[in-house]
Short mmCIF file of C-alpha atoms in Angstrom, two decimals:
data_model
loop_
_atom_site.label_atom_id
_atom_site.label_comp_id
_atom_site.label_asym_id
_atom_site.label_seq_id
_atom_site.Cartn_x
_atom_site.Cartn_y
_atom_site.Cartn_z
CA UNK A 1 0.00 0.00 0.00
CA UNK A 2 1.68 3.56 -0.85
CA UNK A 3 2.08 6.15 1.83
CA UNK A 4 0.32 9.69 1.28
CA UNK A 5 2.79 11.95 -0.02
CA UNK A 6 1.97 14.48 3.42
CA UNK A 7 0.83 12.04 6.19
CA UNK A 8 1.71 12.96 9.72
CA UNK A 9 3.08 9.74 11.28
CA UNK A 10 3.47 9.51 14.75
CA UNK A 11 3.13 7.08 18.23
CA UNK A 12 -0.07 8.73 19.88
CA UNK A 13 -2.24 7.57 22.35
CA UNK A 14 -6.43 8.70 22.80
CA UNK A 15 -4.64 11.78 24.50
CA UNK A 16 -1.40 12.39 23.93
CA UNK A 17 1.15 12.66 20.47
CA UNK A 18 5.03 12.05 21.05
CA UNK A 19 7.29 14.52 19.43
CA UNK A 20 10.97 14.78 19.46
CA UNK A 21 13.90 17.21 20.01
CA UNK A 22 17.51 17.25 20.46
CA UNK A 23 19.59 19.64 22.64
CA UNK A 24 22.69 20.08 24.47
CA UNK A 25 22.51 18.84 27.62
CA UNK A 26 22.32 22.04 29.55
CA UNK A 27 19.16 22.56 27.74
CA UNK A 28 18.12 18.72 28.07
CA UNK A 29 19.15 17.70 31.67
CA UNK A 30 17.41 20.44 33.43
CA UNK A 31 13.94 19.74 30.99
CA UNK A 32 13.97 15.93 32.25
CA UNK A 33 14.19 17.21 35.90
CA UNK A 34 11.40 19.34 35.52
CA UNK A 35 8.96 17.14 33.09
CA UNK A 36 9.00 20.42 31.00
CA UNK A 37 10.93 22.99 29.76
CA UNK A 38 12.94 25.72 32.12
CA UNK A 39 15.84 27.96 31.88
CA UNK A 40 18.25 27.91 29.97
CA UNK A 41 15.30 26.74 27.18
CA UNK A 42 14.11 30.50 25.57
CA UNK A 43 10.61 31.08 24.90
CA UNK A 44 11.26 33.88 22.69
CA UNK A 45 13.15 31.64 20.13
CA UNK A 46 10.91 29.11 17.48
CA UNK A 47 11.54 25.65 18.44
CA UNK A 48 10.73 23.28 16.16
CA UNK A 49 9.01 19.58 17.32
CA UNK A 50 8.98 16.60 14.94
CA UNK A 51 6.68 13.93 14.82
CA UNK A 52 8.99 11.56 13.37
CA UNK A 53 11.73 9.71 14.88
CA UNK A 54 13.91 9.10 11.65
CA UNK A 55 13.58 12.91 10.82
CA UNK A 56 14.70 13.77 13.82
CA UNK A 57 17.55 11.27 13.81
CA UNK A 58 18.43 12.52 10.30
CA UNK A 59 17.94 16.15 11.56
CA UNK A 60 20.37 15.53 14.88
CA UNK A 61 22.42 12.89 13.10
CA UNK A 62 21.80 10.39 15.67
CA UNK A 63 22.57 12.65 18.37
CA UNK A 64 26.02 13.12 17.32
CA UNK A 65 25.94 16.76 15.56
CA UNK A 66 27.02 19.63 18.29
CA UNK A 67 23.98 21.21 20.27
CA UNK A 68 22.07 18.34 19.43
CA UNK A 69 23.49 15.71 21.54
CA UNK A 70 20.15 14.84 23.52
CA UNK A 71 17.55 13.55 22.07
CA UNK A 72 14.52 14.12 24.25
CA UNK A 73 10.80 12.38 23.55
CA UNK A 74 8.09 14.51 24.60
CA UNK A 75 4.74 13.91 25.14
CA UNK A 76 2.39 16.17 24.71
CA UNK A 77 -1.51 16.68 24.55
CA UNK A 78 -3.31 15.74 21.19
CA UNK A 79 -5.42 18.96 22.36
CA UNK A 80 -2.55 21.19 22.00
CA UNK A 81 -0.93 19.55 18.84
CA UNK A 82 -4.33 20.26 17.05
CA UNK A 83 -4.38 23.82 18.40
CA UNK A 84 -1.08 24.36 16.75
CA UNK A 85 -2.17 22.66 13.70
CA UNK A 86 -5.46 24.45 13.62
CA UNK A 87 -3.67 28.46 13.85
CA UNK A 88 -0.30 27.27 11.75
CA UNK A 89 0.77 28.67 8.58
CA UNK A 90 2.77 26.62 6.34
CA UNK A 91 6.49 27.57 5.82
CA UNK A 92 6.19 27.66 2.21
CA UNK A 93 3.66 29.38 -0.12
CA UNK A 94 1.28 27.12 -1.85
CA UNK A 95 -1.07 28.20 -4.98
CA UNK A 96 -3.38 25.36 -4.00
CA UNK A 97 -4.05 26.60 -0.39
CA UNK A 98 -3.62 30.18 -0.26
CA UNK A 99 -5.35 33.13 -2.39
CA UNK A 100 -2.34 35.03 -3.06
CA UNK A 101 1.21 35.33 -2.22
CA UNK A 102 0.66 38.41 -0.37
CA UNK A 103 -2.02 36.68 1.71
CA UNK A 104 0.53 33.64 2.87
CA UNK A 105 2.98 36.11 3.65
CA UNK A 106 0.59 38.15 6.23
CA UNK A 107 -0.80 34.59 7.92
CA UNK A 108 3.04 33.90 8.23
CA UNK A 109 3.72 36.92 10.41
CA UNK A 110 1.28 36.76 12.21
CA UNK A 111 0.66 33.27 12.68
CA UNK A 112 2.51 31.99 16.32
CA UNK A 113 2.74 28.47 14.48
CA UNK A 114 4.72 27.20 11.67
CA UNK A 115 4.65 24.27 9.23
CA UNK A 116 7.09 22.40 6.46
CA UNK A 117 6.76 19.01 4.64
CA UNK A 118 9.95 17.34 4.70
CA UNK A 119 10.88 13.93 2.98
CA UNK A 120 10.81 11.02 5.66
CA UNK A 121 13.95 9.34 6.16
CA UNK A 122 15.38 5.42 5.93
CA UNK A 123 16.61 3.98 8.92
CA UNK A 124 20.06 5.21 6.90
CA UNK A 125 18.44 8.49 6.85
CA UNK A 126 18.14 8.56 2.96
CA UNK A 127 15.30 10.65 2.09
CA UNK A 128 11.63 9.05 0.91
CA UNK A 129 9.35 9.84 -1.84
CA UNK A 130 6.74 10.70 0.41
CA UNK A 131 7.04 13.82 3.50
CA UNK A 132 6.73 14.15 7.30
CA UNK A 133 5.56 16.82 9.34
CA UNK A 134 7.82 19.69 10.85
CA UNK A 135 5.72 22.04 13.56
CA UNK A 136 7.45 25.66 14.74
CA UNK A 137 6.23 27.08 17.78
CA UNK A 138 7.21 30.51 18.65
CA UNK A 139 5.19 33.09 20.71
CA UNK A 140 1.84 32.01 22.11
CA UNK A 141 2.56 28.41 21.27
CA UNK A 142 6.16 27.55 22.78
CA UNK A 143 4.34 29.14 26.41
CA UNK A 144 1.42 27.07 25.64
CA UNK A 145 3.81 24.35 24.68
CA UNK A 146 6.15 24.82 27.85
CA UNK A 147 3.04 25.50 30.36
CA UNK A 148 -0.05 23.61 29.49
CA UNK A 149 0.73 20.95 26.58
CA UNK A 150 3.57 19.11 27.55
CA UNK A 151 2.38 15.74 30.10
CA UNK A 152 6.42 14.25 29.75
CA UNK A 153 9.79 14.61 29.20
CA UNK A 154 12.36 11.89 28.37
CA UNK A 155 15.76 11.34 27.51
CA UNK A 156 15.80 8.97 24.84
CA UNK A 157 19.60 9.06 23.88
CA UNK A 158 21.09 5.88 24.60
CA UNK A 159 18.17 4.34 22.75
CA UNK A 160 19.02 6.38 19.77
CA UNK A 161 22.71 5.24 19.81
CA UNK A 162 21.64 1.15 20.07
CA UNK A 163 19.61 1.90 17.27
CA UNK A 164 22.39 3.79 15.32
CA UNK A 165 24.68 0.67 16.34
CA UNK A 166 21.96 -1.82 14.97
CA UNK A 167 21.97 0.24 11.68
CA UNK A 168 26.00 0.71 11.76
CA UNK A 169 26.15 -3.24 12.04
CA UNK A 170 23.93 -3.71 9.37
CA UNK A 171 21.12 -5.32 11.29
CA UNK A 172 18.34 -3.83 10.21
CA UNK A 173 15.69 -6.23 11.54
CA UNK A 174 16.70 -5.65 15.12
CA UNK A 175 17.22 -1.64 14.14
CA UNK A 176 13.53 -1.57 12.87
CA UNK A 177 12.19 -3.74 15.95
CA UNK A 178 13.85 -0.63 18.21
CA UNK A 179 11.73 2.07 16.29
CA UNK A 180 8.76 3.71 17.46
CA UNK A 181 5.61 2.41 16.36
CA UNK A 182 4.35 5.48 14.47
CA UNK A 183 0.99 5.41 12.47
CA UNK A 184 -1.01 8.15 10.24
CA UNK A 185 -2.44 10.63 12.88
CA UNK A 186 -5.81 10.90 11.95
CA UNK A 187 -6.00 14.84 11.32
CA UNK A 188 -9.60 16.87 11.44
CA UNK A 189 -10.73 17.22 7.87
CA UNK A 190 -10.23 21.04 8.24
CA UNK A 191 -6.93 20.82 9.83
CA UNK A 192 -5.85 18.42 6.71
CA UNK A 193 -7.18 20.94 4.54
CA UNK A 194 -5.18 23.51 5.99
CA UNK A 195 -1.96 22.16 6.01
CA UNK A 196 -2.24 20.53 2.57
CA UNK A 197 -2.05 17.40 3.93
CA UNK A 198 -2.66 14.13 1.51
CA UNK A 199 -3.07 11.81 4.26
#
């Protein structure tokens, strides 16, 4: 069966979505402690949450690239993820979902909530025909993200190096049993609409 070329894939439950991040530990340490984000994490900056585990690997490079040496798993409420969804513009503009140019370019200023399509990623992080989601919270959304949505924080990193040492060995049976098990998100017709999603 062929996957929607924009699906959001994810591991959700009947009230929460996981989303990932990666960090240095200064930022990461500190989050864990707390079950949420505190200083030195800055509200006034966009952070960006992904859905997908293999984007984010391919994003942090398996928790090796500087800054990103953390990989945190965050759960958060499938209330708050569809409130983002629901007032996000997407990153790029699109004839087939908004009027004008102009028009995209004054939702994306003033919109607190971001969106991009990205191609998924192999467990060798080569990209896929079809894309994943990308969410950017600045503004309203990272306090709402930081304050009210976010039910857990964990530190996922030593599970993201077995995996990359499962893939580095060439076992890609046992790599694949280690994933997440993601599924298509099933998205509120208008929300789907609204971010051009196919899926």
């Amino acid at each position: 069966m062929s996957v929607p070329a924009r699906q959001i894939r994810a591991r959700f439950s009947a009230d929460t979505i996981t989303v990932y991040q990666a960090y240095p530990p200064e930022i990461a340490l500190p989050a864990v402690a707390a079950g949420r984000f505190v200083a030195p994490f800055k509200r006034d900056r966009m952070t960006w949450i992904k859905p997908s585990f293999l984007w984010m690997m391919y994003r942090c490079g398996w928790a090796t690239k500087p800054g990103q040496e953390r990989v945190l798993s965050i759960d958060i409420t499938r209330e708050g993820f569809e409130w983002a969804l629901a007032r996000a513009c997407l990153s790029h503009y699109d004839q087939g979902v908004h009027a004008d140019r102009a028009t995209w370019s004054r939702q994306l200023k003033a919109s607190p909530v971001r969106v991009q399509w990205d191609p998924e990623r192999t467990l060798h992080l080569s990209a896929l025909p079809y894309r994943s989601l990308q969410v950017g919270l600045s503004g309203e959304a990272v306090s709402r993200y930081v304050d009210d949505w976010t039910v857990s924080v964990t530190d996922i990193t030593p599970a993201v190096h077995r995996v990359r040492e499962l893939v580095r060995a060439d076992d890609v049976r046992a790599a694949t049993d280690h994933l997440p098990a993601e599924r298509s998100y099933p998205l509120p017709r208008q929300i789907a609409a609204h971010l051009d999603a196919t899926g």
